[in-house]
Structure formats: C-alpha cells, structure tokens
Amino acid sequence: MLVGGIEAGGTKFVCSVGTGPEELRADTRFPTTTPDETLSRAISFFKEQEAQEEPLSAIGVASFGPVDPDPDSSTFGFITSTPKTDWANTDFVGALRDHFHVPVGFDTDVNGAALAEGKWGAAAGLHTFIYLTIGTGIGGGAMVNGRLLHGLIHPEMGHIRLHHDWERDPFPGNCPYHGDCLEGMAAGPALEERWGQKGQELEPGHPAWDLEAEYLAQALQSLVCVLSPQRIIMGGGVMNQPELITKVRQKTATYLNDYIQHPAITDHINEYIVLPALGGRAGVLGAIALGLQALE
Amino acid sequence: MLVGGIEAGGTKFVCSVGTGPEELRADTRFPTTTPDETLSRAISFFKEQEAQEEPLSAIGVASFGPVDPDPDSSTFGFITSTPKTDWANTDFVGALRDHFHVPVGFDTDVNGAALAEGKWGAAAGLHTFIYLTIGTGIGGGAMVNGRLLHGLIHPEMGHIRLHHDWERDPFPGNCPYHGDCLEGMAAGPALEERWGQKGQELEPGHPAWDLEAEYLAQALQSLVCVLSPQRIIMGGGVMNQPELITKVRQKTATYLNDYIQHPAITDHINEYIVLPALGGRAGVLGAIALGLQALE
C-alpha cells in the first residue's frame, strides 16, 4: 500500500510516500512559494511515485494554518485566514482531488504530529495528550479520548496568556495579535528579538534559557489544568537546546506545586514532559498518519 | 424509571430522583458534615423514594473534588486528595453500591453540569464545549467530541495562569497552591478579600467588576486557544452580577483580537459566551445525567 504525505510548512514542503516510520519509501522537499507552483510540485512527486510503484491509496496533509479540518464544512481542506496572503483561502484538498481520487486527510501540522506520536512515538498507548511545537511560531495539537481535538476550528495553543513581569523582562512580546501571549514571548523570533541573537547561538547557561523555561512552564501549567493530558510532547527547533526540557520540567513541577496529585506529575515528570520520539520526521509522518486515518 | 442524583458540594448535598428537567420527582438538601453522616442521609433519601415509587435504575454523583472518575482505576468513585480532610480518600461510590445494586456514574460537579447543559441546556447539539463555574472556587468541565474530558484525572481549570499587573491590582491572590492563578484572583473569596466586601454587595459600576471581567476574559482567551470550544457556559454565584457576562464577552473579544476567525466569535460572541440554561438546577441535573450515562 502506498500513502502519500505532505508536510506543508510555511517555508518548505516535505512530501513522502509510505505507511510509517519503518516504511518511508521516498521523499522530496522544496520551498513554499505560490500555491499553484508548490501544489504542482507535490502532485508531480506523487504521480512519479505512482508510476514507479502503485497507485496511492490515500493522501494526508499536515499543514500550516489556520486550516478548515471539518469534513462537513463547505471549506473543508482549505488553508483559511493565514497571514501568508498568497495562501489565504487556498483549496488544498480540492487541488489534490483533481488529480487523485482517494481519501484525503487534512489537519494542522501539530495535530498531524500528535497523531503520529500517538501511533508510533512518544504517546503510543495514550488516549489524551498534547503535542506542542516551539519554533518560528508556537502551536499545539491534542488527542482527547483517542480522537484529534478540533472543536470550533482547531486549537491555537501558542496564543494563551502568561504572566509577564515587565521588570524582569521588559520585552513587550511580538505577537501581532496579542503582544505578550505565549508565542509572542517564547517562540524563536521572540528569543532573537529579546536577546539580539538567534536561539541556537545563545550558549547554555545564558539567562535566556531560564526565562524561556519559565514562560514554557507557565504555559504547561495552564495546559495541564485545562486539558488534563496524560503526557506533553515538546518539539520544534527551540527545544533543541539541550538544557531546556530539564528546566521546563522543574519549573512546571514548581508551578503546579503538587496541586494535581497524580504520580505521573508528582513522581515521573521526566516521562510526563518529553521530547518527540519521531524527531524531525514527526511532520511528514503526521501527514502519512492523517492519510491512513482518512483511509480508515 | 427512577434515577437518583447527588450533587455533592463542599458545603451542602442536594439529592433528587427523576430523569430530567421536566421530571424531577423529589429532592432534599442537607449540609455536608462527615462522610458517614452525609452519605447515610443520601442513602436514606433514596431508600424512601424507592419505597414510595419504584427501585432506582441508576445513580449519578456530581461531586466536589478532586475525584477519581476512571472506571478502570482501583480508586474509582473516591473523593481523593481534597483539602476537606474528613472527605479525603472517601469511597463514595462504594458506599452507594453497598445499598444499591445499580450502575453508578461518578464525576466532578462541573463535568456533571457540562453533561446536563449539553443534554438539556445551553450546549444542546454541540460536541465540544466548556462549563465554567465561578463561585467559592473556580472549576471547569468539558465535553470534547461528545465525551466528557478526563485525561490524566480531570481538568482543574481554576488553576491556569493569568497576567497579573501588580500596579493595577496589588492583591497577591489567595490560592494556597498558586497564589495569583485564576481562582486565586477571581473566585468569590478573592473578590471579598480584595475589596473587603462580598461580591454580591459590590454595586454595579464598582471597579471590582471591570477587574473581575478582565481576569475572566484572560482565562477565556486561554480556554479558547487550548480547547477550541464551540461555546463556553459560565455559571456559579459570581456570574449572578448582571453586568459581568457582558463585560466578559467584550473583553474576551478584545483580547482574542479577531485572531480566531470564526463567526461564532467574531460575530456572535453573545451566543458564544453564555449563562447556564439550567441555572441552579445544573448541579443536581448533572448528577442525574451522570446516572443516565452510567445506565447507557
């Protein structure tokens, strides 16, 4: 069986065919330009794979957003009100369906990654968990009772409120919508703007990392209290800083202050807040998992 | 059919029998004293109803917490680590099962209220929504994809983080675990401690209500971004202040700043953030709804 996956990022697309981490048969990556050009390249890649192997059985798309993931909506499969104006109101799934008459799964990149981590990675066997990415932006996907969380549209976990101590951190936040929300304070560009250096250039021990961990831990406190996840997976480029996850665990435990009496948090925080198991492949595997889900 | 419902509050119990809002056949209320005494009174009430009518088909309990609502857990049906020490580690469901050999549903008071509002009230027809109560404490229950949210244990939405502007509001917050979390800043006792008057005595137009609305709206911003609910129902004694819901709607819309592009929020905020439809009966109807759910 051949399932196509598209990890549609704001700067690059990754396309692959396969059925899981042990079975990724080919892939390609190219920059995100106009919808026409970019989608054509994805379609050509899948056509080539079909010519070499067999027809696709399904396609999954894990996309930057906001998107419309509701199959009952008239704009299902669209990228909707994205600030990337070229891509606003793009009928992503429609473009694929013109060429492939197979089930298409479509969701946010983070819901895709959550699905893949639940199927093959750090959340295997769990029914309710969060996948959070801290990179150019901050986003979160969630599985609840074994199903991806959509609700009204889909979560936008990067935009929750934090306590901001202006004396300790005079950086005003750079979210164009909310100023000092989580993304405005703790995504990669906020790190760079605050410290005048890219995150990956800030050495271990730099005060940036304590502050970063504090904001992320505040967010985790709220996520734990709202969603009661069985685990939180933290991916994205900023999490590559090796000390950061340890600091986040410590500060989250401090902030929660044993209020949530469950051994997962009080005794096993190292297994409660974890890095992704699928690493950089979580995105495209998320897309393939969405394709497999559409097939079911 | 006769279903028993127990709204188990920290200060009083309400017991009823019936099958829904139009069919509440008897009720009683009494103060919450020791577990033995209080549970005996509930059991006696149900025994009397059985003698007068017919055997109970199921019982539902909507309880103060924290509780263990996981039917697969060895402590299912217990009130667990509550600060009301008499009640810590009380086997609530076990006590009922000694007397009634029927299915027993058991959950938090707010999950019960969410279930009832979804079945008969302000969230009828929706699959993903939040019931928040702002009273002596702040708690939240949620339905996600048509099922109550539990995850690791159950949500504790009162304990999310807020931005606290110490200059505008020097009150440090009174949550014994988190200081200035949502509950510490915006529950009834915080209002009273900050202003030296009970909430119900603070006249309309008092600056207390703008501040209260700001904290609640901050919380709603986060809840919308994490759970993407189709609606938020706000109950509890503090919401009886008639201006408050209007202020909360306005401020939530201001804080979200049109980031979530959905007409439910951008055009219809008055139907997005609402008061409960079941009013003061949401608690005991929640218990009955949990009993009906256990029966299914």
mmCIF file of N, CA, C and O in Angstrom, chain A residues 99-158:
data_model
loop_
_atom_site.group_PDB
_atom_site.id
_atom_site.type_symbol
_atom_site.label_atom_id
_atom_site.label_comp_id
_atom_site.label_asym_id
_atom_site.label_seq_id
_atom_site.Cartn_x
_atom_site.Cartn_y
_atom_site.Cartn_z
ATOM 1 N N HIS A 99 -6.569 15.423 -8.983
ATOM 2 C CA HIS A 99 -5.582 14.515 -9.575
ATOM 3 C C HIS A 99 -5.619 13.100 -8.985
ATOM 4 O O HIS A 99 -5.152 12.165 -9.627
ATOM 5 N N PHE A 100 -6.116 12.981 -7.768
ATOM 6 C CA PHE A 100 -6.077 11.674 -7.100
ATOM 7 C C PHE A 100 -7.460 11.395 -6.514
ATOM 8 O O PHE A 100 -7.963 12.178 -5.709
ATOM 9 N N HIS A 101 -8.055 10.302 -6.899
ATOM 10 C CA HIS A 101 -9.415 10.013 -6.446
ATOM 11 C C HIS A 101 -9.356 9.051 -5.270
ATOM 12 O O HIS A 101 -9.777 7.903 -5.350
ATOM 13 N N VAL A 102 -8.776 9.545 -4.200
ATOM 14 C CA VAL A 102 -8.547 8.732 -2.997
ATOM 15 C C VAL A 102 -8.941 9.569 -1.778
ATOM 16 O O VAL A 102 -9.050 10.790 -1.864
ATOM 17 N N PRO A 103 -9.154 8.912 -0.629
ATOM 18 C CA PRO A 103 -9.429 9.676 0.597
ATOM 19 C C PRO A 103 -8.261 10.610 0.935
ATOM 20 O O PRO A 103 -7.102 10.222 0.792
ATOM 21 N N VAL A 104 -8.590 11.829 1.338
ATOM 22 C CA VAL A 104 -7.553 12.792 1.731
ATOM 23 C C VAL A 104 -7.803 13.223 3.182
ATOM 24 O O VAL A 104 -8.897 13.685 3.519
ATOM 25 N N GLY A 105 -6.816 13.021 4.029
ATOM 26 C CA GLY A 105 -6.882 13.529 5.396
ATOM 27 C C GLY A 105 -6.220 14.887 5.463
ATOM 28 O O GLY A 105 -5.201 15.104 4.801
ATOM 29 N N PHE A 106 -6.771 15.783 6.240
ATOM 30 C CA PHE A 106 -6.265 17.165 6.244
ATOM 31 C C PHE A 106 -6.400 17.741 7.638
ATOM 32 O O PHE A 106 -7.481 17.723 8.223
ATOM 33 N N ASP A 107 -5.313 18.227 8.165
ATOM 34 C CA ASP A 107 -5.371 18.791 9.524
ATOM 35 C C ASP A 107 -4.177 19.732 9.720
ATOM 36 O O ASP A 107 -3.374 19.916 8.811
ATOM 37 N N THR A 108 -4.081 20.295 10.900
ATOM 38 C CA THR A 108 -2.931 21.151 11.197
ATOM 39 C C THR A 108 -1.672 20.297 11.314
ATOM 40 O O THR A 108 -1.729 19.101 11.607
ATOM 41 N N ASP A 109 -0.521 20.942 11.126
ATOM 42 C CA ASP A 109 0.757 20.249 11.273
ATOM 43 C C ASP A 109 0.893 19.648 12.674
ATOM 44 O O ASP A 109 1.368 18.516 12.823
ATOM 45 N N VAL A 110 0.444 20.372 13.684
ATOM 46 C CA VAL A 110 0.594 19.870 15.054
ATOM 47 C C VAL A 110 -0.393 18.766 15.393
ATOM 48 O O VAL A 110 -0.067 17.843 16.144
ATOM 49 N N ASN A 111 -1.596 18.811 14.835
ATOM 50 C CA ASN A 111 -2.497 17.674 15.036
ATOM 51 C C ASN A 111 -1.936 16.445 14.322
ATOM 52 O O ASN A 111 -2.003 15.326 14.838
ATOM 53 N N GLY A 112 -1.356 16.653 13.143
ATOM 54 C CA GLY A 112 -0.700 15.537 12.448
ATOM 55 C C GLY A 112 0.418 14.941 13.290
ATOM 56 O O GLY A 112 0.506 13.716 13.477
ATOM 57 N N ALA A 113 1.263 15.798 13.824
ATOM 58 C CA ALA A 113 2.378 15.312 14.644
ATOM 59 C C ALA A 113 1.863 14.590 15.882
ATOM 60 O O ALA A 113 2.419 13.565 16.298
ATOM 61 N N ALA A 114 0.801 15.113 16.476
ATOM 62 C CA ALA A 114 0.202 14.431 17.637
ATOM 63 C C ALA A 114 -0.263 13.031 17.236
ATOM 64 O O ALA A 114 0.006 12.042 17.938
ATOM 65 N N LEU A 115 -0.925 12.949 16.107
ATOM 66 C CA LEU A 115 -1.426 11.654 15.640
ATOM 67 C C LEU A 115 -0.268 10.674 15.438
ATOM 68 O O LEU A 115 -0.331 9.508 15.861
ATOM 69 N N ALA A 116 0.813 11.159 14.793
ATOM 70 C CA ALA A 116 1.958 10.286 14.526
ATOM 71 C C ALA A 116 2.656 9.873 15.824
ATOM 72 O O ALA A 116 3.031 8.699 15.997
ATOM 73 N N GLU A 117 2.834 10.808 16.753
ATOM 74 C CA GLU A 117 3.481 10.455 18.022
ATOM 75 C C GLU A 117 2.614 9.479 18.813
ATOM 76 O O GLU A 117 3.123 8.650 19.568
ATOM 77 N N GLY A 118 1.304 9.577 18.661
ATOM 78 C CA GLY A 118 0.410 8.639 19.331
ATOM 79 C C GLY A 118 0.435 7.253 18.694
ATOM 80 O O GLY A 118 0.270 6.234 19.367
ATOM 81 N N LYS A 119 0.660 7.226 17.398
ATOM 82 C CA LYS A 119 0.618 5.964 16.647
ATOM 83 C C LYS A 119 1.957 5.232 16.747
ATOM 84 O O LYS A 119 1.999 4.021 16.929
ATOM 85 N N TRP A 120 3.060 6.000 16.651
ATOM 86 C CA TRP A 120 4.364 5.354 16.535
ATOM 87 C C TRP A 120 5.400 5.896 17.513
ATOM 88 O O TRP A 120 6.543 5.455 17.497
ATOM 89 N N GLY A 121 5.071 6.893 18.322
ATOM 90 C CA GLY A 121 6.129 7.610 19.025
ATOM 91 C C GLY A 121 5.928 7.748 20.516
ATOM 92 O O GLY A 121 5.570 6.788 21.213
ATOM 93 N N ALA A 122 6.099 8.946 20.998
ATOM 94 C CA ALA A 122 6.210 9.218 22.430
ATOM 95 C C ALA A 122 4.890 9.148 23.184
ATOM 96 O O ALA A 122 4.876 9.244 24.409
ATOM 97 N N ALA A 123 3.789 9.001 22.468
ATOM 98 C CA ALA A 123 2.495 8.932 23.161
ATOM 99 C C ALA A 123 1.767 7.634 22.821
ATOM 100 O O ALA A 123 0.549 7.544 22.983
ATOM 101 N N ALA A 124 2.511 6.640 22.372
ATOM 102 C CA ALA A 124 1.876 5.369 21.994
ATOM 103 C C ALA A 124 1.104 4.812 23.190
ATOM 104 O O ALA A 124 1.613 4.785 24.311
ATOM 105 N N GLY A 125 -0.111 4.408 22.967
ATOM 106 C CA GLY A 125 -0.923 3.806 24.023
ATOM 107 C C GLY A 125 -1.721 4.800 24.854
ATOM 108 O O GLY A 125 -2.532 4.397 25.671
ATOM 109 N N LEU A 126 -1.499 6.103 24.653
ATOM 110 C CA LEU A 126 -2.235 7.097 25.442
ATOM 111 C C LEU A 126 -3.455 7.591 24.665
ATOM 112 O O LEU A 126 -3.458 7.599 23.445
ATOM 113 N N HIS A 127 -4.477 8.019 25.418
ATOM 114 C CA HIS A 127 -5.689 8.497 24.743
ATOM 115 C C HIS A 127 -5.821 10.013 24.747
ATOM 116 O O HIS A 127 -6.540 10.588 23.944
ATOM 117 N N THR A 128 -5.125 10.663 25.691
ATOM 118 C CA THR A 128 -5.293 12.116 25.834
ATOM 119 C C THR A 128 -3.927 12.749 26.073
ATOM 120 O O THR A 128 -3.314 12.535 27.133
ATOM 121 N N PHE A 129 -3.432 13.484 25.096
ATOM 122 C CA PHE A 129 -2.104 14.082 25.225
ATOM 123 C C PHE A 129 -1.985 15.283 24.294
ATOM 124 O O PHE A 129 -2.851 15.521 23.440
ATOM 125 N N ILE A 130 -0.894 16.020 24.496
ATOM 126 C CA ILE A 130 -0.655 17.257 23.742
ATOM 127 C C ILE A 130 0.673 17.168 23.015
ATOM 128 O O ILE A 130 1.664 16.678 23.576
ATOM 129 N N TYR A 131 0.712 17.622 21.785
ATOM 130 C CA TYR A 131 1.965 17.837 21.063
ATOM 131 C C TYR A 131 2.117 19.339 20.879
ATOM 132 O O TYR A 131 1.257 19.985 20.269
ATOM 133 N N LEU A 132 3.206 19.874 21.420
ATOM 134 C CA LEU A 132 3.449 21.311 21.351
ATOM 135 C C LEU A 132 4.717 21.529 20.546
ATOM 136 O O LEU A 132 5.698 20.797 20.729
ATOM 137 N N THR A 133 4.713 22.498 19.647
ATOM 138 C CA THR A 133 5.946 22.808 18.932
ATOM 139 C C THR A 133 6.359 24.241 19.234
ATOM 140 O O THR A 133 5.517 25.153 19.223
ATOM 141 N N ILE A 134 7.630 24.410 19.555
ATOM 142 C CA ILE A 134 8.161 25.733 19.851
ATOM 143 C C ILE A 134 9.236 26.020 18.811
ATOM 144 O O ILE A 134 10.345 25.479 18.877
ATOM 145 N N GLY A 135 8.882 26.799 17.820
ATOM 146 C CA GLY A 135 9.813 27.089 16.732
ATOM 147 C C GLY A 135 9.600 28.526 16.279
ATOM 148 O O GLY A 135 9.532 29.430 17.110
ATOM 149 N N THR A 136 9.444 28.694 14.970
ATOM 150 C CA THR A 136 9.154 30.032 14.432
ATOM 151 C C THR A 136 7.855 30.566 15.031
ATOM 152 O O THR A 136 7.687 31.758 15.232
ATOM 153 N N GLY A 137 6.946 29.679 15.270
ATOM 154 C CA GLY A 137 5.722 30.001 16.000
ATOM 155 C C GLY A 137 5.567 28.961 17.088
ATOM 156 O O GLY A 137 6.424 28.085 17.261
ATOM 157 N N ILE A 138 4.479 29.058 17.835
ATOM 158 C CA ILE A 138 4.170 28.022 18.819
ATOM 159 C C ILE A 138 2.777 27.503 18.514
ATOM 160 O O ILE A 138 1.838 28.287 18.342
ATOM 161 N N GLY A 139 2.668 26.195 18.390
ATOM 162 C CA GLY A 139 1.369 25.607 18.114
ATOM 163 C C GLY A 139 1.211 24.335 18.902
ATOM 164 O O GLY A 139 2.190 23.735 19.340
ATOM 165 N N GLY A 140 -0.023 23.913 19.052
ATOM 166 C CA GLY A 140 -0.270 22.684 19.784
ATOM 167 C C GLY A 140 -1.384 21.889 19.149
ATOM 168 O O GLY A 140 -2.367 22.452 18.660
ATOM 169 N N GLY A 141 -1.217 20.588 19.139
ATOM 170 C CA GLY A 141 -2.277 19.688 18.724
ATOM 171 C C GLY A 141 -2.602 18.784 19.892
ATOM 172 O O GLY A 141 -1.781 18.616 20.798
ATOM 173 N N ALA A 142 -3.783 18.217 19.888
ATOM 174 C CA ALA A 142 -4.147 17.365 21.016
ATOM 175 C C ALA A 142 -5.011 16.206 20.583
ATOM 176 O O ALA A 142 -5.839 16.321 19.681
ATOM 177 N N MET A 143 -4.766 15.107 21.253
ATOM 178 C CA MET A 143 -5.622 13.944 21.154
ATOM 179 C C MET A 143 -6.416 13.896 22.459
ATOM 180 O O MET A 143 -5.840 14.043 23.537
ATOM 181 N N VAL A 144 -7.715 13.700 22.347
ATOM 182 C CA VAL A 144 -8.566 13.595 23.539
ATOM 183 C C VAL A 144 -9.451 12.366 23.380
ATOM 184 O O VAL A 144 -10.168 12.248 22.379
ATOM 185 N N ASN A 145 -9.389 11.479 24.336
ATOM 186 C CA ASN A 145 -10.148 10.227 24.246
ATOM 187 C C ASN A 145 -9.904 9.530 22.905
ATOM 188 O O ASN A 145 -10.825 8.969 22.310
ATOM 189 N N GLY A 146 -8.670 9.588 22.423
ATOM 190 C CA GLY A 146 -8.334 8.870 21.199
ATOM 191 C C GLY A 146 -8.719 9.551 19.903
ATOM 192 O O GLY A 146 -8.541 8.975 18.825
ATOM 193 N N ARG A 147 -9.231 10.772 19.984
ATOM 194 C CA ARG A 147 -9.568 11.496 18.750
ATOM 195 C C ARG A 147 -8.910 12.870 18.752
ATOM 196 O O ARG A 147 -8.806 13.518 19.794
ATOM 197 N N LEU A 148 -8.481 13.322 17.572
ATOM 198 C CA LEU A 148 -7.878 14.647 17.492
ATOM 199 C C LEU A 148 -8.891 15.707 17.906
ATOM 200 O O LEU A 148 -10.077 15.610 17.599
ATOM 201 N N LEU A 149 -8.376 16.709 18.611
ATOM 202 C CA LEU A 149 -9.231 17.802 19.087
ATOM 203 C C LEU A 149 -9.393 18.848 17.990
ATOM 204 O O LEU A 149 -8.397 19.369 17.477
ATOM 205 N N HIS A 150 -10.637 19.140 17.642
ATOM 206 C CA HIS A 150 -10.912 20.245 16.722
ATOM 207 C C HIS A 150 -11.802 21.292 17.370
ATOM 208 O O HIS A 150 -11.472 22.447 17.404
ATOM 209 N N GLY A 151 -12.962 20.859 17.879
ATOM 210 C CA GLY A 151 -13.879 21.822 18.468
ATOM 211 C C GLY A 151 -14.380 22.784 17.416
ATOM 212 O O GLY A 151 -14.792 22.374 16.331
ATOM 213 N N LEU A 152 -14.309 24.065 17.738
ATOM 214 C CA LEU A 152 -14.831 25.088 16.820
ATOM 215 C C LEU A 152 -14.034 25.090 15.523
ATOM 216 O O LEU A 152 -14.603 25.106 14.436
ATOM 217 N N ILE A 153 -12.710 25.089 15.600
ATOM 218 C CA ILE A 153 -11.837 25.024 14.409
ATOM 219 C C ILE A 153 -10.716 24.039 14.742
ATOM 220 O O ILE A 153 -10.762 22.888 14.394
ATOM 221 N N HIS A 154 -9.711 24.537 15.452
ATOM 222 C CA HIS A 154 -8.643 23.701 15.996
ATOM 223 C C HIS A 154 -7.931 24.550 17.036
ATOM 224 O O HIS A 154 -8.036 25.782 17.021
ATOM 225 N N PRO A 155 -7.199 23.911 17.942
ATOM 226 C CA PRO A 155 -6.517 24.698 18.975
ATOM 227 C C PRO A 155 -5.510 25.681 18.366
ATOM 228 O O PRO A 155 -5.012 25.465 17.257
ATOM 229 N N GLU A 156 -5.254 26.718 19.103
ATOM 230 C CA GLU A 156 -4.212 27.710 18.764
ATOM 231 C C GLU A 156 -3.438 27.952 20.045
ATOM 232 O O GLU A 156 -3.432 29.058 20.601
ATOM 233 N N MET A 157 -2.759 26.895 20.512
ATOM 234 C CA MET A 157 -2.199 26.931 21.864
ATOM 235 C C MET A 157 -1.090 27.959 22.043
ATOM 236 O O MET A 157 -0.729 28.292 23.169
ATOM 237 N N GLY A 158 -0.540 28.444 20.942
ATOM 238 C CA GLY A 158 0.507 29.462 21.055
ATOM 239 C C GLY A 158 0.001 30.786 21.594
ATOM 240 O O GLY A 158 0.808 31.635 21.980
#
